PDB file of C-alpha atoms in Angstrom:
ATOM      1  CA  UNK X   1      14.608 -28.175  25.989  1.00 49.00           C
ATOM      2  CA  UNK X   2      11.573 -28.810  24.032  1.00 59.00           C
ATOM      3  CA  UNK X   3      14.090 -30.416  21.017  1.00 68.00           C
ATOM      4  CA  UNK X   4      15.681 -32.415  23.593  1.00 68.00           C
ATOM      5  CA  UNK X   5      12.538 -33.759  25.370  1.00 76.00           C
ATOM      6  CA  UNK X   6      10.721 -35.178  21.529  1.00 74.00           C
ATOM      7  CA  UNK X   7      13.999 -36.824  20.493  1.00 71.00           C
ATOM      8  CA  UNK X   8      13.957 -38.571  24.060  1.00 74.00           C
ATOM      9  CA  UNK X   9      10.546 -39.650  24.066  1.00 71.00           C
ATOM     10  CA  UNK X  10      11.004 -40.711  20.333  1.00 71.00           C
ATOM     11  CA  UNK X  11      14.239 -42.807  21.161  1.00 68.00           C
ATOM     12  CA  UNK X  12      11.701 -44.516  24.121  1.00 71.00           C
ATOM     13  CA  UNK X  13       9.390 -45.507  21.349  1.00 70.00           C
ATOM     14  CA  UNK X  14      11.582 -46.732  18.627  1.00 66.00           C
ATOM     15  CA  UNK X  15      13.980 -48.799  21.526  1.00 75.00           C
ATOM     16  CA  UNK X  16      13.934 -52.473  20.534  1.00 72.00           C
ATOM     17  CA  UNK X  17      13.375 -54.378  23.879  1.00 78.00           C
ATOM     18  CA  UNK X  18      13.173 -58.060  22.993  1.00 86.00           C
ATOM     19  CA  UNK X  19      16.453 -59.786  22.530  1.00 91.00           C
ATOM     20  CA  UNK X  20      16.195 -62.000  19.663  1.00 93.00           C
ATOM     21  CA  UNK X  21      14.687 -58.877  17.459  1.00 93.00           C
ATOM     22  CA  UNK X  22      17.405 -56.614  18.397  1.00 93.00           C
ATOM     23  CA  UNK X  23      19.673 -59.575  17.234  1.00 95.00           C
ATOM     24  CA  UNK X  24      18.081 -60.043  13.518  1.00 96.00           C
ATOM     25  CA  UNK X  25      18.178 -56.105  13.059  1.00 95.00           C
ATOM     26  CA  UNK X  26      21.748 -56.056  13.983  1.00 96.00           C
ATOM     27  CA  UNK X  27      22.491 -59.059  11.829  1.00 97.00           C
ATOM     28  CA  UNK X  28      20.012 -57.291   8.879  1.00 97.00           C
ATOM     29  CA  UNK X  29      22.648 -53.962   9.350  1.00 97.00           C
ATOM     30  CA  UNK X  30      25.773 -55.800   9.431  1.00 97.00           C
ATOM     31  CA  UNK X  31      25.131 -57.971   6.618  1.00 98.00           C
ATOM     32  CA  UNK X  32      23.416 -55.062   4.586  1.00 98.00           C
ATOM     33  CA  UNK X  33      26.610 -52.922   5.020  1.00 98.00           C
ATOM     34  CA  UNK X  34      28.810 -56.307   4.313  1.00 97.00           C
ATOM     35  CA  UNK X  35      27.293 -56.699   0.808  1.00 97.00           C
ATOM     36  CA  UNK X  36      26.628 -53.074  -0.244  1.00 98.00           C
ATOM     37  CA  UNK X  37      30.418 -52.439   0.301  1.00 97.00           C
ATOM     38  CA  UNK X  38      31.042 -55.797  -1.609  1.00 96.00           C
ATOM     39  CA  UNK X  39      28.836 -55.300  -4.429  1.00 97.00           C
ATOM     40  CA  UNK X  40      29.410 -51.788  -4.627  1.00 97.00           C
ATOM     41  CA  UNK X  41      33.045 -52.667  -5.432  1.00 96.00           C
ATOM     42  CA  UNK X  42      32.367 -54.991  -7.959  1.00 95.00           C
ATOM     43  CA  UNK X  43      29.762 -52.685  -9.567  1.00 96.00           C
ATOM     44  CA  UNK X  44      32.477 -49.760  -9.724  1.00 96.00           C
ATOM     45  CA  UNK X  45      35.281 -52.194 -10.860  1.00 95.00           C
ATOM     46  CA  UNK X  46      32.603 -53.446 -13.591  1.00 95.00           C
ATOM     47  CA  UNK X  47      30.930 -50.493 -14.713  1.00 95.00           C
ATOM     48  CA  UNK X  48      33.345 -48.359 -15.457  1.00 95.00           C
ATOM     49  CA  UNK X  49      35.693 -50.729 -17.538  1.00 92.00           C
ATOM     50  CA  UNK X  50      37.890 -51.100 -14.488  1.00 92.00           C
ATOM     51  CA  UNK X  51      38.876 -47.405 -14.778  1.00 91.00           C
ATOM     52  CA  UNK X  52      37.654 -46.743 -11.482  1.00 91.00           C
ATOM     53  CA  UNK X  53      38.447 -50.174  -9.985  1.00 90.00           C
ATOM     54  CA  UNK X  54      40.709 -53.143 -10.543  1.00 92.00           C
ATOM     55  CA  UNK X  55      40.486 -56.933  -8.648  1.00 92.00           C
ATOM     56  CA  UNK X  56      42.679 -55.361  -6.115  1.00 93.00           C
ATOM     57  CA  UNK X  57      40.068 -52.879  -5.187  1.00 94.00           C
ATOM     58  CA  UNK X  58      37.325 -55.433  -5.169  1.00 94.00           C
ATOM     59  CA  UNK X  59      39.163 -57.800  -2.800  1.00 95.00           C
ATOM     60  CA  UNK X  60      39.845 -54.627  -0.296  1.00 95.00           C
ATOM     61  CA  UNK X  61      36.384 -53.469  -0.706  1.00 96.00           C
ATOM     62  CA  UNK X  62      35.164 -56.756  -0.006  1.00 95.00           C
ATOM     63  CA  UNK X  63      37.534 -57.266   3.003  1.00 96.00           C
ATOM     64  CA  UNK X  64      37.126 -54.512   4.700  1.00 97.00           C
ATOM     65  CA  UNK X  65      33.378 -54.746   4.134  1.00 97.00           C
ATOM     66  CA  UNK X  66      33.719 -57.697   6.515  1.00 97.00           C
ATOM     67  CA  UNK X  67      35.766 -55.445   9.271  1.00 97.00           C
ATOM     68  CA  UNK X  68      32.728 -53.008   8.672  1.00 97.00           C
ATOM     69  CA  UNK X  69      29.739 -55.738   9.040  1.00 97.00           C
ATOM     70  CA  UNK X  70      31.455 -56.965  12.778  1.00 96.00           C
ATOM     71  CA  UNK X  71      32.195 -53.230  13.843  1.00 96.00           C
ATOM     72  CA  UNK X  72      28.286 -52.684  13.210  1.00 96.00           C
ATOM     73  CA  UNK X  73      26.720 -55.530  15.352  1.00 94.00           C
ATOM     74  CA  UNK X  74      29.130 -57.708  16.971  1.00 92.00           C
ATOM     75  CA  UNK X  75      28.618 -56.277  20.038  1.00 91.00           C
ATOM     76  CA  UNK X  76      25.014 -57.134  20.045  1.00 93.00           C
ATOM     77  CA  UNK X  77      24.420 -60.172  17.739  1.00 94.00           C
ATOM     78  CA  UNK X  78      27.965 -61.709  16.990  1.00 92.00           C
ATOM     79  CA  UNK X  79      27.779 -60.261  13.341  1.00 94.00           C
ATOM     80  CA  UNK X  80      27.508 -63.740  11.666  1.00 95.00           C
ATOM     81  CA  UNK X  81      26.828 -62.441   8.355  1.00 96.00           C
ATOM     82  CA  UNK X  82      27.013 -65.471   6.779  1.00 96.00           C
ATOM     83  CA  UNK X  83      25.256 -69.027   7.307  1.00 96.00           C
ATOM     84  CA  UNK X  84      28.482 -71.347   7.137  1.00 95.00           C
ATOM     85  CA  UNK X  85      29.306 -69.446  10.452  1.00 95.00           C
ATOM     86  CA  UNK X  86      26.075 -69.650  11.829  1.00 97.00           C
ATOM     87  CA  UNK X  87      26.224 -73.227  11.106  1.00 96.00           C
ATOM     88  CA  UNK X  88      29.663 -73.612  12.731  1.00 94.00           C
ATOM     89  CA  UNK X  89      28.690 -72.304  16.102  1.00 95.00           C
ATOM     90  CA  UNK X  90      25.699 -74.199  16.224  1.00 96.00           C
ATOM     91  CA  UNK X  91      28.049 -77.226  15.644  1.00 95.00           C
ATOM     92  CA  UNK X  92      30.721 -75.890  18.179  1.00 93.00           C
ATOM     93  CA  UNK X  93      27.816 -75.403  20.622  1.00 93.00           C
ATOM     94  CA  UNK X  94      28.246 -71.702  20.714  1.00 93.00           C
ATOM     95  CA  UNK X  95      24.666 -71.006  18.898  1.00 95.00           C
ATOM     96  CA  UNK X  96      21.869 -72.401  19.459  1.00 97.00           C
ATOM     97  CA  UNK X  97      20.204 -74.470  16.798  1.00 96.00           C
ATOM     98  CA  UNK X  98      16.489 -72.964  16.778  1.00 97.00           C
ATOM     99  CA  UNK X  99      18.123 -69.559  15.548  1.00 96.00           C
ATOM    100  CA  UNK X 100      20.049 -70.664  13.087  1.00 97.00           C
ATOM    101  CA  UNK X 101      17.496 -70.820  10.005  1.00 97.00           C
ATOM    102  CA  UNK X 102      16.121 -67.335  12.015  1.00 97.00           C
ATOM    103  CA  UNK X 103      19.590 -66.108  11.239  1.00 97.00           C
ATOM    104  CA  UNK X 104      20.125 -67.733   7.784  1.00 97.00           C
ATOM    105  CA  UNK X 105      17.046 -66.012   6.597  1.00 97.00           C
ATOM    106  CA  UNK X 106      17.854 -62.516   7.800  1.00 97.00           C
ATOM    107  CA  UNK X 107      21.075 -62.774   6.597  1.00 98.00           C
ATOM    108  CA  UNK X 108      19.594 -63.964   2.910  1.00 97.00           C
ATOM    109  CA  UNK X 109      17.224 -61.078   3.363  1.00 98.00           C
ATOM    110  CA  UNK X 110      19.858 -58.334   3.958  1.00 98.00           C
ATOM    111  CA  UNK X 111      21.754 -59.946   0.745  1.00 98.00           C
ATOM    112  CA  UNK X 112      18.515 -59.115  -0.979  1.00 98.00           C
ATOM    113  CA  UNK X 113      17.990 -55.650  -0.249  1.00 98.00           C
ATOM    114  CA  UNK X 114      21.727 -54.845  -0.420  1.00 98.00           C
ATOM    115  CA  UNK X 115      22.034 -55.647  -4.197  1.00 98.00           C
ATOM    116  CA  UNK X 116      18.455 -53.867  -4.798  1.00 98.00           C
ATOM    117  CA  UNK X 117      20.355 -50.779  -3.151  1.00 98.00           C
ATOM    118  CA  UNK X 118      23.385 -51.156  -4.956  1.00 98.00           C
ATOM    119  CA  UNK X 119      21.260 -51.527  -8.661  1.00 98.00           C
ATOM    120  CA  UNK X 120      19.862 -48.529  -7.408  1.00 98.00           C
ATOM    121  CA  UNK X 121      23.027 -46.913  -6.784  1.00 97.00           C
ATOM    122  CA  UNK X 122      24.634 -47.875 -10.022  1.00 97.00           C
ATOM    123  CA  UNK X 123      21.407 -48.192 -12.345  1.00 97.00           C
ATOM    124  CA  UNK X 124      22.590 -46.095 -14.892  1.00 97.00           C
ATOM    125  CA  UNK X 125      26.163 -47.353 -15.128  1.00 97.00           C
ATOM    126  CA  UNK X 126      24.552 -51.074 -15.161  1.00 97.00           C
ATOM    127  CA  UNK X 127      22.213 -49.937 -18.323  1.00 96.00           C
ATOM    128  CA  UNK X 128      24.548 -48.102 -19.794  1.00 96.00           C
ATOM    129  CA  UNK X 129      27.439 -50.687 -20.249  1.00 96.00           C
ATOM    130  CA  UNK X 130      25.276 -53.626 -20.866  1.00 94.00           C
ATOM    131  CA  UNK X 131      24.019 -51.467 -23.912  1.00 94.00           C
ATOM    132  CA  UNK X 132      20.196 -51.358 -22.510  1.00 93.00           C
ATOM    133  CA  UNK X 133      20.066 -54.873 -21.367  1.00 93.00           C
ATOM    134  CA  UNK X 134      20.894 -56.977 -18.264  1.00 95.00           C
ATOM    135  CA  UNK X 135      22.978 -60.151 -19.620  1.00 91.00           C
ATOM    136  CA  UNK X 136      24.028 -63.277 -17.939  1.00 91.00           C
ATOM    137  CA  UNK X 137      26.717 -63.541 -20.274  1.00 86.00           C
ATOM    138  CA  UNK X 138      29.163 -62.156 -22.762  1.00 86.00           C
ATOM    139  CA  UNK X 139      31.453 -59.658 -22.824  1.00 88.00           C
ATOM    140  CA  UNK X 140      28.727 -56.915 -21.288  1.00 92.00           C
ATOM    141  CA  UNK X 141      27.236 -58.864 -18.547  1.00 93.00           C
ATOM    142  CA  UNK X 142      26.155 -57.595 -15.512  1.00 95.00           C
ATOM    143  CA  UNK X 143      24.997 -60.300 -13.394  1.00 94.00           C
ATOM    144  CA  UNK X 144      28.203 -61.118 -12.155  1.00 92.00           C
ATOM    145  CA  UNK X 145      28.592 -57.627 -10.390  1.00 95.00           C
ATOM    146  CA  UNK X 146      25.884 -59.201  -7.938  1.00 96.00           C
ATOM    147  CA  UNK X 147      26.099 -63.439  -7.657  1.00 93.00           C
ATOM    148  CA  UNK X 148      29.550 -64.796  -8.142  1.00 89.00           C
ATOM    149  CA  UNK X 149      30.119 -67.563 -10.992  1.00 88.00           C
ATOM    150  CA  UNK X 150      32.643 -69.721 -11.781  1.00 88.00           C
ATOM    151  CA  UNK X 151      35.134 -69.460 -14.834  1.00 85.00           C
ATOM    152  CA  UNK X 152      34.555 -71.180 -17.743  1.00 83.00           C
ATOM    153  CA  UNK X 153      36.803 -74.004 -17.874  1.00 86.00           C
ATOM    154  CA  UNK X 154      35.737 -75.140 -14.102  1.00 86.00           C
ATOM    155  CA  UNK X 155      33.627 -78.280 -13.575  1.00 86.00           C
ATOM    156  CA  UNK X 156      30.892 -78.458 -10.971  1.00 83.00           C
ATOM    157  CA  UNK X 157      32.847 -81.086  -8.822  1.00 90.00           C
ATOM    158  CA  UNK X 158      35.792 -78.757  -8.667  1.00 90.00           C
ATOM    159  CA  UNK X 159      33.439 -75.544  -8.297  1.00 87.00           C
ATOM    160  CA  UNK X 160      32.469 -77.254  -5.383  1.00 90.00           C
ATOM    161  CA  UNK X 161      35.528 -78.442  -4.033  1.00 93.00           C
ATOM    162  CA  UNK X 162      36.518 -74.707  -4.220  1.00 93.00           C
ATOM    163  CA  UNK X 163      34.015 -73.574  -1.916  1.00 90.00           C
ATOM    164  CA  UNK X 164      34.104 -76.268   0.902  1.00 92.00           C
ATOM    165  CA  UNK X 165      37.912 -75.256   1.116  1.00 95.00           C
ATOM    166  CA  UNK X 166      37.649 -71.657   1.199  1.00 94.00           C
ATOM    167  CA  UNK X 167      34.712 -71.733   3.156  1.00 93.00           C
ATOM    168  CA  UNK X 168      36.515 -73.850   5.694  1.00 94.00           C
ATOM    169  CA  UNK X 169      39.623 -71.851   5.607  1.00 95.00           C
ATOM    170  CA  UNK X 170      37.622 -68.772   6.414  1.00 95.00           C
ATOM    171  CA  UNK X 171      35.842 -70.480   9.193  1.00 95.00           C
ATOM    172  CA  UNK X 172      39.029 -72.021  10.664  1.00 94.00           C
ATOM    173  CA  UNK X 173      40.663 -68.674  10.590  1.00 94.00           C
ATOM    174  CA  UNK X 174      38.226 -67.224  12.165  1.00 94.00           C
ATOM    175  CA  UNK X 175      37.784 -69.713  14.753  1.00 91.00           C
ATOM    176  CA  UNK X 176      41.229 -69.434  15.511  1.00 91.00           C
ATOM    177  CA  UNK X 177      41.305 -66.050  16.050  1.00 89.00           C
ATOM    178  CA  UNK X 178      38.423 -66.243  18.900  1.00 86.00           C
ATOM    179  CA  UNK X 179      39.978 -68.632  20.510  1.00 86.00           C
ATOM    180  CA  UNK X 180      41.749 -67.406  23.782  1.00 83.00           C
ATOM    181  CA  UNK X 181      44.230 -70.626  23.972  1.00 87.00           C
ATOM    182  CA  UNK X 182      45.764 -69.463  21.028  1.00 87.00           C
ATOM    183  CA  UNK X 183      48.015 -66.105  20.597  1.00 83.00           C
ATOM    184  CA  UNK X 184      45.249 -63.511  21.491  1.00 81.00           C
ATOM    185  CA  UNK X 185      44.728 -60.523  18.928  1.00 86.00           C
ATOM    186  CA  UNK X 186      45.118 -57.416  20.563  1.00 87.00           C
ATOM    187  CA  UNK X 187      41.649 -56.038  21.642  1.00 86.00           C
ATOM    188  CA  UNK X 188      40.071 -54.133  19.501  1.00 87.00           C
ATOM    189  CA  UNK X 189      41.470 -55.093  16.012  1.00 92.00           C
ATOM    190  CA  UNK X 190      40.161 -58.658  15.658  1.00 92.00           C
ATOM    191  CA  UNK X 191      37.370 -57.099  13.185  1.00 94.00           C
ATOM    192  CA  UNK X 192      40.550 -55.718  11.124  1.00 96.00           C
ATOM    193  CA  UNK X 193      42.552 -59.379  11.588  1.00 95.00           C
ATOM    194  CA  UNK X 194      39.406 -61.256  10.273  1.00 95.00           C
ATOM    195  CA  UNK X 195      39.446 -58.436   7.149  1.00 96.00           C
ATOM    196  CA  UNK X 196      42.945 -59.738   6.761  1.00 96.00           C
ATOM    197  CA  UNK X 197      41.993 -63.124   6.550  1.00 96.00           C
ATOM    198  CA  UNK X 198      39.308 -62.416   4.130  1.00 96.00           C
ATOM    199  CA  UNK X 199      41.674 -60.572   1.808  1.00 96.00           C
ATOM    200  CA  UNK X 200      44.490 -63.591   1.809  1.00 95.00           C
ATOM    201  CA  UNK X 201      41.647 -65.718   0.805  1.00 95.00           C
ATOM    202  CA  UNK X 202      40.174 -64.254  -1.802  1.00 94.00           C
ATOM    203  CA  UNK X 203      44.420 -63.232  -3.175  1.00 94.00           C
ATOM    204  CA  UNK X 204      45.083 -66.742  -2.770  1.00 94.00           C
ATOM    205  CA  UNK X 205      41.485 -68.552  -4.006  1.00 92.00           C
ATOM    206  CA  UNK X 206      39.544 -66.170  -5.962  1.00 90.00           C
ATOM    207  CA  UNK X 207      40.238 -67.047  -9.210  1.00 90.00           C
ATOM    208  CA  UNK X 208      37.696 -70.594  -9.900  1.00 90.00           C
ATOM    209  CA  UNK X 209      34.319 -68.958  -8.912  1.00 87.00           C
ATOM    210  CA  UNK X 210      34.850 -65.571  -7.257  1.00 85.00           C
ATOM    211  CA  UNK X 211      35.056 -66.204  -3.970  1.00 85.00           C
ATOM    212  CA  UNK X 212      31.734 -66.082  -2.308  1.00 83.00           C
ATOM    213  CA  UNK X 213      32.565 -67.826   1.084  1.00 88.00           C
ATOM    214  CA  UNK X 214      29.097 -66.605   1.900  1.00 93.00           C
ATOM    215  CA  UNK X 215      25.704 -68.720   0.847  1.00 93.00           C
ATOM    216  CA  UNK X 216      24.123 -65.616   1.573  1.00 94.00           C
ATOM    217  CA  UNK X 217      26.364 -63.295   0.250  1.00 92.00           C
ATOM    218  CA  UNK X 218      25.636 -65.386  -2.908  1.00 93.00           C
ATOM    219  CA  UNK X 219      21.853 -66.497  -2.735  1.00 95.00           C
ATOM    220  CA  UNK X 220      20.767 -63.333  -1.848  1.00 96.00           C
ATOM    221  CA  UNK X 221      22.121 -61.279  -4.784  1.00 97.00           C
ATOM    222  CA  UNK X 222      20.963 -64.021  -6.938  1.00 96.00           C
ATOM    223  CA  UNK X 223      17.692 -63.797  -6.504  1.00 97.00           C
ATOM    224  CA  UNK X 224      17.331 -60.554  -6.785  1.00 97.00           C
ATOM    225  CA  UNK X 225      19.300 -60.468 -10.547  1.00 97.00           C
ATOM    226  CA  UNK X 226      16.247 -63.139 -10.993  1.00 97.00           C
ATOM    227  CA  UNK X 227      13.350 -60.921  -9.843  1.00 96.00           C
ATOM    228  CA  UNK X 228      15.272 -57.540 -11.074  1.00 96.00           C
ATOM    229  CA  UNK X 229      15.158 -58.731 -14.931  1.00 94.00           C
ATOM    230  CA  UNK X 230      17.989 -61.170 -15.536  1.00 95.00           C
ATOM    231  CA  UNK X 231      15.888 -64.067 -15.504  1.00 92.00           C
ATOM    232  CA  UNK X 232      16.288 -67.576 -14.654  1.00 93.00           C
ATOM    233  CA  UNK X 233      19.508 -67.706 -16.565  1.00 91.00           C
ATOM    234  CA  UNK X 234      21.204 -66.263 -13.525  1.00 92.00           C
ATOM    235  CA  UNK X 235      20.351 -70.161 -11.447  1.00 90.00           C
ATOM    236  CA  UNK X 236      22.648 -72.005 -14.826  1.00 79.00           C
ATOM    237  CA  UNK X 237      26.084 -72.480 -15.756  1.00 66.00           C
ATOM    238  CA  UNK X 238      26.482 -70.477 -19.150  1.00 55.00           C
ATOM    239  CA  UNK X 239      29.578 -71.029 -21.370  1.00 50.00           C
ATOM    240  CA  UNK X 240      30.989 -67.748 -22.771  1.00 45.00           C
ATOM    241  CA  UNK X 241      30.263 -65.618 -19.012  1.00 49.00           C
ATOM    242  CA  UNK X 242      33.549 -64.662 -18.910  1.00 46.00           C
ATOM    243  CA  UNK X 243      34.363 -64.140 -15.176  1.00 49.00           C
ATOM    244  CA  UNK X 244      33.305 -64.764 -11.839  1.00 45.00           C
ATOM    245  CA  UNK X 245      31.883 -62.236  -9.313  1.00 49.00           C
ATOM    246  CA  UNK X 246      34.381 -60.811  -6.818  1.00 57.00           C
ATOM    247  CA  UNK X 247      33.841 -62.478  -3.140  1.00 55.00           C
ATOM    248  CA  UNK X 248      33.438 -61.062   0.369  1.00 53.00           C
TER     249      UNK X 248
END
């Protein structure tokens, strides 16, 4: 009785009771689990000289990383995860404005602490195969495992180009699938059905920059290559990188 009585009174003090904070820790979780699933797939794929991981497994990880980010906090703050969608809904009307750069932030935030958790988790497989340094580029970088960057041979203009149209596929898609004129998906598995959607993207345009779909999922992670030792190189184009990230 006594057990039961502390962990109720503790669960009264740690309840969250204003709205729009319960939203930005729900979007903080969802978007934390979103990229330390993504990440984490591209660190094992990386790492480990795709022994333990292949593209394949970094497009499912990142997919489903998506299904696991709305099962955590749609329910309580949509489980935007990404600023493109905030953006959307505030266009569509469905959001309104004054959170959006509230939710753009978090979202960056969660990015942040994601890859630090992920370097963490794979700190000694990230030393070890980039021989005791953290390279931008050649054949032992590891800053790709974290931001996404485009191959070689792609210009800015069409690195660009490559992100408005995935970016607004994803957003279509998903805007498709909430809408209740069109076929409905059966309740319950719209988090899988937008993982689906995620995963034909990134099969279909992965290949020019890695896929981000996310300026979060991509600023984020940047910065914290920057402050985490790979220096300022990680904000520049560099000839020789040899592959983009893997998106999500």
């Amino acid at each position: 009785m006594g057990t039961t009585s502390l962990l109720t009174r503790v669960q009264r003090l740690l309840r969250v009771r204003n709205q729009l904070l319960r939203e930005c820790l729900a979007e903080l979780l969802a978007t934390f689990v979103l990229i330390a699933i993504t990440l984490g797939s591209s660190a094992q794929k990386i790492t480990f000289y795709e022994t333990k991981g292949t593209i394949l497994t970094s497009y499912l990880g990142g997919a489903l990383a998506v299904m696991a980010g709305i099962h955590t906090a749609g329910g309580v703050s949509g489980a935007h995860m990404n600023p493109a969608f905030s953006l959307a809904m505030c266009l569509l009307e469905q959001f309104p404005w004054w959170k959006f750069p509230i939710y753009m932030a978090v979202q960056t935030l969660a990015s942040f602490i994601a890859s630090g958790a992920v370097y963490a988790l794979y700190y000694d497989a990230i030393w070890y195969y980039g021989n005791g340094t953290l390279s931008v580029s050649g054949p032992r970088e590891t800053a790709s495992i974290f931001a996404t960057y485009p191959a070689d041979h792609i210009s800015l203009t069409n690195g660009f180009v490559d992100q408005v149209i995935g970016t607004g596929v994803l957003i279509v898609g998903v805007l498709g699938l909430m809408d209740p004129r069109n076929k409905p998906v059966p309740k319950g598995l719209e988090p899988a059905v937008v993982a689906l959607l995620v995963l034909g993207i990134e099969c279909s345009m992965g290949a020019n920059c890695g896929c981000p779909l996310n300026p979060a999922r991509d600023l984020g992670p940047r910065l914290f290559t920057y402050a985490a030792g790979w220096g300022p190189e990680v904000f520049r184009w560099v000839e020789g990188r040899g592959r983009g990230g893997d998106g999500g």
